[in-house]
Coordinates of C-alpha atoms in Angstrom, one line a residue:
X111 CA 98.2 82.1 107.6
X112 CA 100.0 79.1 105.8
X113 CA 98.9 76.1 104.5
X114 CA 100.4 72.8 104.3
X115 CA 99.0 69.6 103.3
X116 CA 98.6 67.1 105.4
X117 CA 100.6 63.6 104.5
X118 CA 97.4 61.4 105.0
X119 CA 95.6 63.1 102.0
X120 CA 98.6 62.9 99.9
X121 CA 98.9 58.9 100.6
X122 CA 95.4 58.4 99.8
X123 CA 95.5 60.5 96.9
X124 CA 98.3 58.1 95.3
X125 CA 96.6 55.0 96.9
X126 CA 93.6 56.0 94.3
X127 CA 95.6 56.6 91.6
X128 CA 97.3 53.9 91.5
X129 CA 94.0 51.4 91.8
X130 CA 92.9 53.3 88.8
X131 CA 96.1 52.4 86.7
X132 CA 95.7 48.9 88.0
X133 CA 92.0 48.5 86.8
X134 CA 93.0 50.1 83.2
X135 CA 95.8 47.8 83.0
X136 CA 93.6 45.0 82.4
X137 CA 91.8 45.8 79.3
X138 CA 95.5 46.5 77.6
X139 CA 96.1 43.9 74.9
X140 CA 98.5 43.5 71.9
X141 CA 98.1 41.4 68.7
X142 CA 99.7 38.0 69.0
X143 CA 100.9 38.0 65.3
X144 CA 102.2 41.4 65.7
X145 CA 106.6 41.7 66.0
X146 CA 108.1 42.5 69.1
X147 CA 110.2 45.3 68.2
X148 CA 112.5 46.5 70.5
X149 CA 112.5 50.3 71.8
X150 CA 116.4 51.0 72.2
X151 CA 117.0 49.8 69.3
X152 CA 117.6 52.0 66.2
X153 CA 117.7 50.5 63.5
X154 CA 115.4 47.2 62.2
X155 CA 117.0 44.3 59.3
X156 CA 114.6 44.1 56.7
X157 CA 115.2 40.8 56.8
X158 CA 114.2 39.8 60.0
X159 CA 110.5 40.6 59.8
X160 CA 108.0 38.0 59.4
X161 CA 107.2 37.5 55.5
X162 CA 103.3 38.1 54.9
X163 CA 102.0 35.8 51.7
X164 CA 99.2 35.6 49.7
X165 CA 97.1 31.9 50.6
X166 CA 97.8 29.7 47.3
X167 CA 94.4 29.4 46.4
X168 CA 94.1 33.0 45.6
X169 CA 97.2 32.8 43.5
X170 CA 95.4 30.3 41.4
X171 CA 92.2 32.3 41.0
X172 CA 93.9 35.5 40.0
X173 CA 96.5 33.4 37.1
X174 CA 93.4 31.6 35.7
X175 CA 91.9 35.4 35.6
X176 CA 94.6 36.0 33.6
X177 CA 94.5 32.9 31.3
X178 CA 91.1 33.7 30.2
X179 CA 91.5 37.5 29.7
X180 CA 94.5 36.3 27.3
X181 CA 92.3 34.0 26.0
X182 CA 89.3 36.2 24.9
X183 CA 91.8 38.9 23.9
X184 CA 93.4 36.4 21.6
X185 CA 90.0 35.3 19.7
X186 CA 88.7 38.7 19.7
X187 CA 91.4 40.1 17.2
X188 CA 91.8 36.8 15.4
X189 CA 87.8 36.3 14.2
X190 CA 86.7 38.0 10.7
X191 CA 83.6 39.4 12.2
X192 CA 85.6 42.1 13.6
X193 CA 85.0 45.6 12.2
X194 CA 86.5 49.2 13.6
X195 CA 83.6 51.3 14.5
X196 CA 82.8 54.4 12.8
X197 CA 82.3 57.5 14.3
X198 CA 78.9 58.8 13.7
X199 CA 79.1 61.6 10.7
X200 CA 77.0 64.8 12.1
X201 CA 76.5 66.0 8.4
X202 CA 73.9 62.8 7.8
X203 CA 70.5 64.4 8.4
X204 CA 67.2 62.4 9.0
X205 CA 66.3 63.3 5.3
X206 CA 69.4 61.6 3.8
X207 CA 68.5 58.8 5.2
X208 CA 66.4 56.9 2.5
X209 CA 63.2 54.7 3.5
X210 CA 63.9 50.9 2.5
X211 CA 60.9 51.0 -0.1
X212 CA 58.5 47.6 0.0
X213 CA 58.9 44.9 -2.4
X214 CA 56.4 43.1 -5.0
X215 CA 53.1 42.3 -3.5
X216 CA 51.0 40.6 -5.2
X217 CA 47.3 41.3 -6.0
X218 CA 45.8 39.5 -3.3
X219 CA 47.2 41.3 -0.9
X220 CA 44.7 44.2 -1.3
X221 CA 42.2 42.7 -2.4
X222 CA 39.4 43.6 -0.1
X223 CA 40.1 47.4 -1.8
X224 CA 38.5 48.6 -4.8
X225 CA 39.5 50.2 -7.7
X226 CA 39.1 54.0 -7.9
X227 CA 36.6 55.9 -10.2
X228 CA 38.1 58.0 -13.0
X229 CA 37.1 61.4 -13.1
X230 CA 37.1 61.8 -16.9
X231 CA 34.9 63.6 -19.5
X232 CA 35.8 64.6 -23.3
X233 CA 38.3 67.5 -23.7
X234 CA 39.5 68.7 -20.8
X235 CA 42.5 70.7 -20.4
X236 CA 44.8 68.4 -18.6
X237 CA 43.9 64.6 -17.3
X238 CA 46.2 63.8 -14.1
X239 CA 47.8 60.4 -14.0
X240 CA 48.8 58.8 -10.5
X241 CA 50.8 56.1 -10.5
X242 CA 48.0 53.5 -8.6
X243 CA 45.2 54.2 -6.2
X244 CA 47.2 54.5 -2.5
X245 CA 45.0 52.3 0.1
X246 CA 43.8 55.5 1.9
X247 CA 42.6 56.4 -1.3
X248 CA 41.6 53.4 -2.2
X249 CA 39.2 52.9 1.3
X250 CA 37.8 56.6 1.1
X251 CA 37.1 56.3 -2.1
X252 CA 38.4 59.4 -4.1
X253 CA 41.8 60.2 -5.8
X254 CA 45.0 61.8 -3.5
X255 CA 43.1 61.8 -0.1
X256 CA 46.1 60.9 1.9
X257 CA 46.2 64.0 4.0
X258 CA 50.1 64.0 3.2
X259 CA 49.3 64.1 -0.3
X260 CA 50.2 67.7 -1.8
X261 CA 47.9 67.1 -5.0
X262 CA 45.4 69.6 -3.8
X263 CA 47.5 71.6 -2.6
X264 CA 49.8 72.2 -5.5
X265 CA 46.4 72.2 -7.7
X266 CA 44.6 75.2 -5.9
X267 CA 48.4 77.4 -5.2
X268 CA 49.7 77.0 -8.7
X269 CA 46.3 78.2 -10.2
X270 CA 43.8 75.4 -11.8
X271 CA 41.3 75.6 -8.9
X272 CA 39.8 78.8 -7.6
X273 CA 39.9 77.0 -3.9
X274 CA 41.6 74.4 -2.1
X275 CA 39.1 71.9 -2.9
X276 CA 39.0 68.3 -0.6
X277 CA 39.1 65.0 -2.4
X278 CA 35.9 64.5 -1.8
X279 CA 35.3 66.8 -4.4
X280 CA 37.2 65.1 -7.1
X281 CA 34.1 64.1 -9.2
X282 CA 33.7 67.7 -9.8
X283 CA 36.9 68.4 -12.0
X284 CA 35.9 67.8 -15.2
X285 CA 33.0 70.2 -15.2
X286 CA 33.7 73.2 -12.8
X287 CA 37.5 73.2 -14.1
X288 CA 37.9 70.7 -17.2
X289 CA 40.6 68.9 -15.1
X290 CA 40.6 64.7 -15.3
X291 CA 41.6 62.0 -13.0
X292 CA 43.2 58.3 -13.9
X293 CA 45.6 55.9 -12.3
X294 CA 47.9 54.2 -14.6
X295 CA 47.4 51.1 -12.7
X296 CA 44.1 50.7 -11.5
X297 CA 44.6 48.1 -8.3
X298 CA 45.6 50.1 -4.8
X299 CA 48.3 49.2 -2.4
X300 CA 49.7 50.5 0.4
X301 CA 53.2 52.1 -1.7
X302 CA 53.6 51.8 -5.5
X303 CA 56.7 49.8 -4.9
X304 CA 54.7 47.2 -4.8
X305 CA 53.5 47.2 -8.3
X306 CA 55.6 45.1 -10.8
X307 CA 57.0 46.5 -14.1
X308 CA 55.6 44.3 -16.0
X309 CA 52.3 45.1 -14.6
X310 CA 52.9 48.6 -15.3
X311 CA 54.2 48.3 -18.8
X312 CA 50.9 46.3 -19.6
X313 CA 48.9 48.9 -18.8
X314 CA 50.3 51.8 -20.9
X315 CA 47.7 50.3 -23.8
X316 CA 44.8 51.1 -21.3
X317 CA 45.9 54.5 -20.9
X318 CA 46.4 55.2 -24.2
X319 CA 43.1 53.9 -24.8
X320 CA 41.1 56.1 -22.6
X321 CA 43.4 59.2 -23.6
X322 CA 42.3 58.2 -27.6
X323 CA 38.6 58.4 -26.1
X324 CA 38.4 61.4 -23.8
X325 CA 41.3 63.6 -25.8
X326 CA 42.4 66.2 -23.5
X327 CA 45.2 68.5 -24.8
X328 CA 47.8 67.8 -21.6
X329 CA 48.4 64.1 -20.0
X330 CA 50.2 64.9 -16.6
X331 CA 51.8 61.9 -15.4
X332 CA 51.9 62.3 -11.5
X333 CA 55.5 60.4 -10.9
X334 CA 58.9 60.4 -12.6
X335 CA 58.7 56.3 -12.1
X336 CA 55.2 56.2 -13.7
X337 CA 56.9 58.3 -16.9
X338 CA 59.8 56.1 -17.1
X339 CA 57.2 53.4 -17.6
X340 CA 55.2 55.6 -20.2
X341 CA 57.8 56.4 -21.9
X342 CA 60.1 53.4 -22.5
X343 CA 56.6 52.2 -24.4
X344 CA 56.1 55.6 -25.9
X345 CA 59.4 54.8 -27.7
X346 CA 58.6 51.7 -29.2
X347 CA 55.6 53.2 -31.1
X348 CA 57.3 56.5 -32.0
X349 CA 57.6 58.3 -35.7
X350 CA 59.8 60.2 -37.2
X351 CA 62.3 60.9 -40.0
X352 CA 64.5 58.1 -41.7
X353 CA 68.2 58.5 -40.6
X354 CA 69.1 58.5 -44.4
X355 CA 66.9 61.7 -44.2
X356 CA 69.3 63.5 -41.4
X357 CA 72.5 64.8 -42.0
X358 CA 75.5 63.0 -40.1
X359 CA 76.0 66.0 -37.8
X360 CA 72.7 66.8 -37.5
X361 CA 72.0 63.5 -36.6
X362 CA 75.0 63.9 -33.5
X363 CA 73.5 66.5 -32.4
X364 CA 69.8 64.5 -32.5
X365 CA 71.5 61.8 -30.3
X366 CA 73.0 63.8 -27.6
X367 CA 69.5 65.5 -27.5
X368 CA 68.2 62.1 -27.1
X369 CA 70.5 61.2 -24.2
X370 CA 70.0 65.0 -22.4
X371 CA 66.0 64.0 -22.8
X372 CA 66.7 60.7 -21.4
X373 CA 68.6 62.3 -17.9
X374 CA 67.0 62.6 -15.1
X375 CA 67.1 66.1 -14.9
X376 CA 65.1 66.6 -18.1
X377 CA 62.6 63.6 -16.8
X378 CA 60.4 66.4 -15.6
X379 CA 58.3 69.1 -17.1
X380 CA 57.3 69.2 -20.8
X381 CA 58.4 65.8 -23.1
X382 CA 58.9 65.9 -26.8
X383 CA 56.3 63.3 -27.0
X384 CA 52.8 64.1 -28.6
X385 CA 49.9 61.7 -29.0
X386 CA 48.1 61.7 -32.3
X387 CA 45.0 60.9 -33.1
X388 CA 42.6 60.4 -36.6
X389 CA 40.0 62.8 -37.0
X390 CA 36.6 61.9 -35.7
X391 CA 32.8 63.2 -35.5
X392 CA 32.5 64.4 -32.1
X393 CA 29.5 66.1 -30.1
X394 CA 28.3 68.9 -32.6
X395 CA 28.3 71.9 -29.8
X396 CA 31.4 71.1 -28.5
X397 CA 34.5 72.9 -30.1
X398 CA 36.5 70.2 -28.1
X399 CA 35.7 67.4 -31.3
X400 CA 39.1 69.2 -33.1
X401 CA 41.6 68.3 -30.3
X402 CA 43.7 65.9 -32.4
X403 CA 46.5 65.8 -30.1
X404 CA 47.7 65.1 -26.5
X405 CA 51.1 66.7 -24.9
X406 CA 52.5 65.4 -22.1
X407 CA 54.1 66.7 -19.0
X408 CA 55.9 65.0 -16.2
X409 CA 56.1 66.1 -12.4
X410 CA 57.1 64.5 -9.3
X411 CA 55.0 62.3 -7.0
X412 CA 52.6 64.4 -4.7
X413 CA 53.3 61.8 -1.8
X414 CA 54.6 63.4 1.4
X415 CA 57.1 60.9 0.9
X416 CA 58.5 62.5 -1.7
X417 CA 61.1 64.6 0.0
X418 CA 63.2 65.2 -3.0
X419 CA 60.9 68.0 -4.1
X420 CA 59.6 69.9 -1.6
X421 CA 56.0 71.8 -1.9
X422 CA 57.3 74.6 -3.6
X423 CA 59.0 72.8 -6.0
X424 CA 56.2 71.1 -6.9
X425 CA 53.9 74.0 -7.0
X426 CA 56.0 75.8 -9.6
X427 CA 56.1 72.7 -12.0
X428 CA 52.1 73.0 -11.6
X429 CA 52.1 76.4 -12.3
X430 CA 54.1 76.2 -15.6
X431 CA 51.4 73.5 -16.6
X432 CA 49.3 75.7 -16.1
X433 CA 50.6 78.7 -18.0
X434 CA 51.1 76.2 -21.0
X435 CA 47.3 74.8 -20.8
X436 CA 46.1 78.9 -20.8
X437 CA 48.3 79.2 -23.9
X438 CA 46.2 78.9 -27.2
X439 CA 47.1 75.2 -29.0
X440 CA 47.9 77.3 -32.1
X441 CA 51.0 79.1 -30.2
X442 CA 52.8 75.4 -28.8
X443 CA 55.4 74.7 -31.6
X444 CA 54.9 70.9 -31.6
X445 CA 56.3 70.4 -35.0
X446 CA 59.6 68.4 -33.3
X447 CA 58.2 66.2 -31.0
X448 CA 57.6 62.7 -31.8
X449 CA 54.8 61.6 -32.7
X450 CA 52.3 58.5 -31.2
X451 CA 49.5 57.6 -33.3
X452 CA 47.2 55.9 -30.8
X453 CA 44.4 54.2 -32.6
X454 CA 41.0 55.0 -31.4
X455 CA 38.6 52.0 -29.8
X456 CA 35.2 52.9 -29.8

């Protein structure tokens, strides 16, 4: 059996098709801008195709761009205040960095603090001298109570106390451990910076004065700035042999001991400075009446600040105090020192 289409379906066929083509022919459309380019053609002149340009007011926005950039880049490198960037350094650590330190302030400012109470008694071992009541101090009411403070610390580690004692205990020095407590300036503030020198240097006469009273064998200034202070007065007052006395080269070799005393490295530990004082009638059961002179010895500030010396530092500079106060007075070789006659005020 064969089959052959049938003409009718085929015209109808092609009558649909082509309704279909019509219908899509009308949504066709072309852009009006847009070049007629012809098919059978092959190749296209450059120069026949419409030019497209930019609308002259953007011309103008983007050349006054271009005037201001050149302006700014023009006063930029010209002006003095220019300075090249450095690169950060990675070897600066947080501890070379040094705090700015406060300036002068005068007593006023602390005035609604008092004064601290000395913890002193006749012929102790060693009398501690702080710089100037700190304002924690100052409002608890006892010496070093800054919980920062290493004081107690390097007191208990290095030996003098049998216990880490609080500062609430202070009062108790001089009798349980014949240890004393002074300021060399007696009004608190919040850092010692703000002290003056010449309020310092005036009050070198009141130390000496209590030290001439009480006599201990070891003054400890707490503070290489506070014995800077003690001793630029200390030299003004001191005693020794006439230079006619001293031979010329012994005499060289006297100065540029002077000037190794005087470096900071040798501004620490035991001076050659001794206070002296005149005999006097003292309490007839204490053996104490016979100290007739004071040494003195030099360590850092206790502050936490202090990051120049850290606690063990300062712990071992404690501890050689101590193994000198344990030594008997008749085995410290004093003869060279200088002597400070420090009159006696009763």
């Amino acid at each position: 059996m064969s089959f052959e289409e049938d003409p009718c379906n085929i015209d109808a066929e092609a009558s649909v098709t082509e309704k279909f083509r019509a219908s899509v022919t009308k949504f066709t459309f072309s852009t009006p801008c847009q070049p007629q380019v012809n098919p059978a053609a092959t190749t296209v002149d450059s120069s026949e195709l419409p030019t497209l340009r930019r609308s002259s007011r953007v011309k103008a926005v983007t050349s006054r761009k271009l005037e201001i950039k050149r302006d700014v880049d023009a006063l930029i490198s010209t002006s003095p205040a220019k300075r090249k960037r450095k690169a950060p350094d990675a070897s600066l650590s947080k501890n070379s960095i040094k705090k700015h330190k406060r300036g002068y302030a005068p007593p006023e400012t602390y005035a609604h603090l008092s004064p601290l109470t000395d913890c002193l008694a006749y012929g102790l071992d060693v009398v501690f001298c702080g710089i100037n009541p700190g304002r924690m101090s100052a409002q608890r009411g006892h010496h070093f109570a800054h919980p920062s403070n290493h004081f107690w610390k390097c007191l208990h580690q290095s030996g003098f106390t049998s216990r880490l004692l609080p500062p609430s205990e202070d009062s108790s020095l001089p009798t349980t451990f014949k240890i004393g407590l002074t300021d060399l300036v007696d009004r608190p503030s919040k850092e010692a910076s703000e002290l003056s020198s010449s309020e310092r240097a005036s009050s070198v006469p009141v130390l000496l004065s209590k030290l001439a009273l009480h006599r201990p064998r070891f003054l400890c200034l707490v503070g290489i700035s506070n014995w800077e202070i003690v001793e630029e007065a200390l030299l003004q007052m001191s005693t020794g042999p006439s230079k006619a006395s001293v031979p010329p080269k012994a005499s060289k070799t006297s100065k540029t001991s002077r000037a190794s005393q005087a470096s900071p490295k040798n501004n620490i530990g035991l001076q050659p400075f001794k206070l002296c004082y005149s005999a006097i009638a003292g309490p007839a059961s204490d053996n104490s009446a016979n100290i007739s002179e004071t040494l003195i010895f030099v360590v850092p500030s206790t502050s936490g600040l202090v990051v120049q010396y850290q606690l063990p530092a300062k712990v071992k500079l404690f501890a050689q105090l101590k193994s000198l106060v344990d030594q008997p007075p008749s085995e410290l070789d004093t003869s060279e020192m200088k002597r400070i006659t420090v009159p006696h005020d009763p």
